C-alpha cells in the first residue's frame, strides 16, 4: 500500500493481526528486526561480506525490543555489538523482555538509567561512541570497518515531550559530532527518535532548546510509511526511508477502524 499511516492506524493493524491468532507480537518483533538488518545490507552491500561493529540504543518499549532483535542477528553474523538500554530491564514489556534475555550471551548489555544515568554509565557510553574514532587516529587502522549506530529508542509510540533527557541528547550530539571521523552510519527503527510519527514535528517541551533528534542515514519503517516521515519540516533527519514488509497486508483494512 502507498497511503501514509498515522501511529494510531499502525497500532490498529498490528493489534488486529495479533488478535486474529495468526501471529504473535513476538513474531512481529522478530520480523521487524530482520527487516532492519536486511535493509542495512541492501543499502550498504559491502557490510554483508565481513563482520563489523554496532552500538544499539534501545528504549524501554517495543521499539527497544526491535533493537534487541537487530543486535542478536548482527551478533550471529559475527559483528561486535554493544546494547544500551535506556530503562529498567525488569520493567520491559513481555516481548521486549524476551528479546532482552535472548541477547544475554555474546553481546555486551548495559542499562542506562533514564532520565538520570550515573557517571559511570555516561563514561561507558562515551567510550563506546568514541571507540572507533580513537582507533581511526592510528594509520594502521585506516581500513577500519564502518561503525553502525542503531536508534531503537522511542519509535512511533512517542506521545509526550522528551523532557528530562538532556544527558541522552548530549550523547546523541556527542556521537553526531564524530560520525564523520568514525564513519558512523545511523539507522533509525521506524522513525528517528524524537519525531512525531503523525506530524513530523520534534516532540519536545517548550523549555528544550536543543534539537532532540539524532539524524539518520537510513530509517526502516514497517508495513507502510508514517505521515511524519513524509511531512513536516524535519524529513531531512530521516535519511533514506525504507519500508520493511512484516506480513501485515491481510489486516491492512483495520486502519479504517480508528
mmCIF file with all atom_site columns, C-alpha atoms in Angstrom, residues 17 34 37 70 84 95 138 154 194-195 212 233 239 244 255:
data_model
loop_
_atom_site.group_PDB
_atom_site.id
_atom_site.type_symbol
_atom_site.label_atom_id
_atom_site.label_alt_id
_atom_site.label_comp_id
_atom_site.label_asym_id
_atom_site.label_entity_id
_atom_site.label_seq_id
_atom_site.pdbx_PDB_ins_code
_atom_site.Cartn_x
_atom_site.Cartn_y
_atom_site.Cartn_z
_atom_site.occupancy
_atom_site.B_iso_or_equiv
_atom_site.pdbx_formal_charge
_atom_site.auth_seq_id
_atom_site.auth_comp_id
_atom_site.auth_asym_id
_atom_site.auth_atom_id
_atom_site.pdbx_PDB_model_num
ATOM 1  C CA . UNK A 1 17  ? -3.079 -9.242 13.364 1.00 0.00 ? 17  UNK A CA 1
ATOM 2  C CA . UNK A 1 34  ? 15.103 -8.996 10.375 1.00 0.00 ? 34  UNK A CA 1
ATOM 3  C CA . UNK A 1 37  ? 19.118 -5.956 9.177  1.00 0.00 ? 37  UNK A CA 1
ATOM 4  C CA . UNK A 1 70  ? 18.744 -6.426 15.427 1.00 0.00 ? 70  UNK A CA 1
ATOM 5  C CA . UNK A 1 84  ? 22.498 0.285  25.760 1.00 0.00 ? 84  UNK A CA 1
ATOM 6  C CA . UNK A 1 95  ? 8.016  -9.396 24.182 1.00 0.00 ? 95  UNK A CA 1
ATOM 7  C CA . UNK A 1 138 ? 46.156 5.047  14.138 1.00 0.00 ? 138 UNK A CA 1
ATOM 8  C CA . UNK A 1 154 ? 11.282 5.707  21.093 1.00 0.00 ? 154 UNK A CA 1
ATOM 9  C CA . UNK A 1 194 ? 12.086 12.410 18.931 1.00 0.00 ? 194 UNK A CA 1
ATOM 10 C CA . UNK A 1 195 ? 9.989  12.928 15.790 1.00 0.00 ? 195 UNK A CA 1
ATOM 11 C CA . UNK A 1 212 ? 16.475 16.358 20.427 1.00 0.00 ? 212 UNK A CA 1
ATOM 12 C CA . UNK A 1 233 ? 9.977  20.402 8.408  1.00 0.00 ? 233 UNK A CA 1
ATOM 13 C CA . UNK A 1 239 ? 17.760 9.961  5.589  1.00 0.00 ? 239 UNK A CA 1
ATOM 14 C CA . UNK A 1 244 ? 10.045 -3.377 5.511  1.00 0.00 ? 244 UNK A CA 1
ATOM 15 C CA . UNK A 1 255 ? -6.627 1.143  9.814  1.00 0.00 ? 255 UNK A CA 1
#
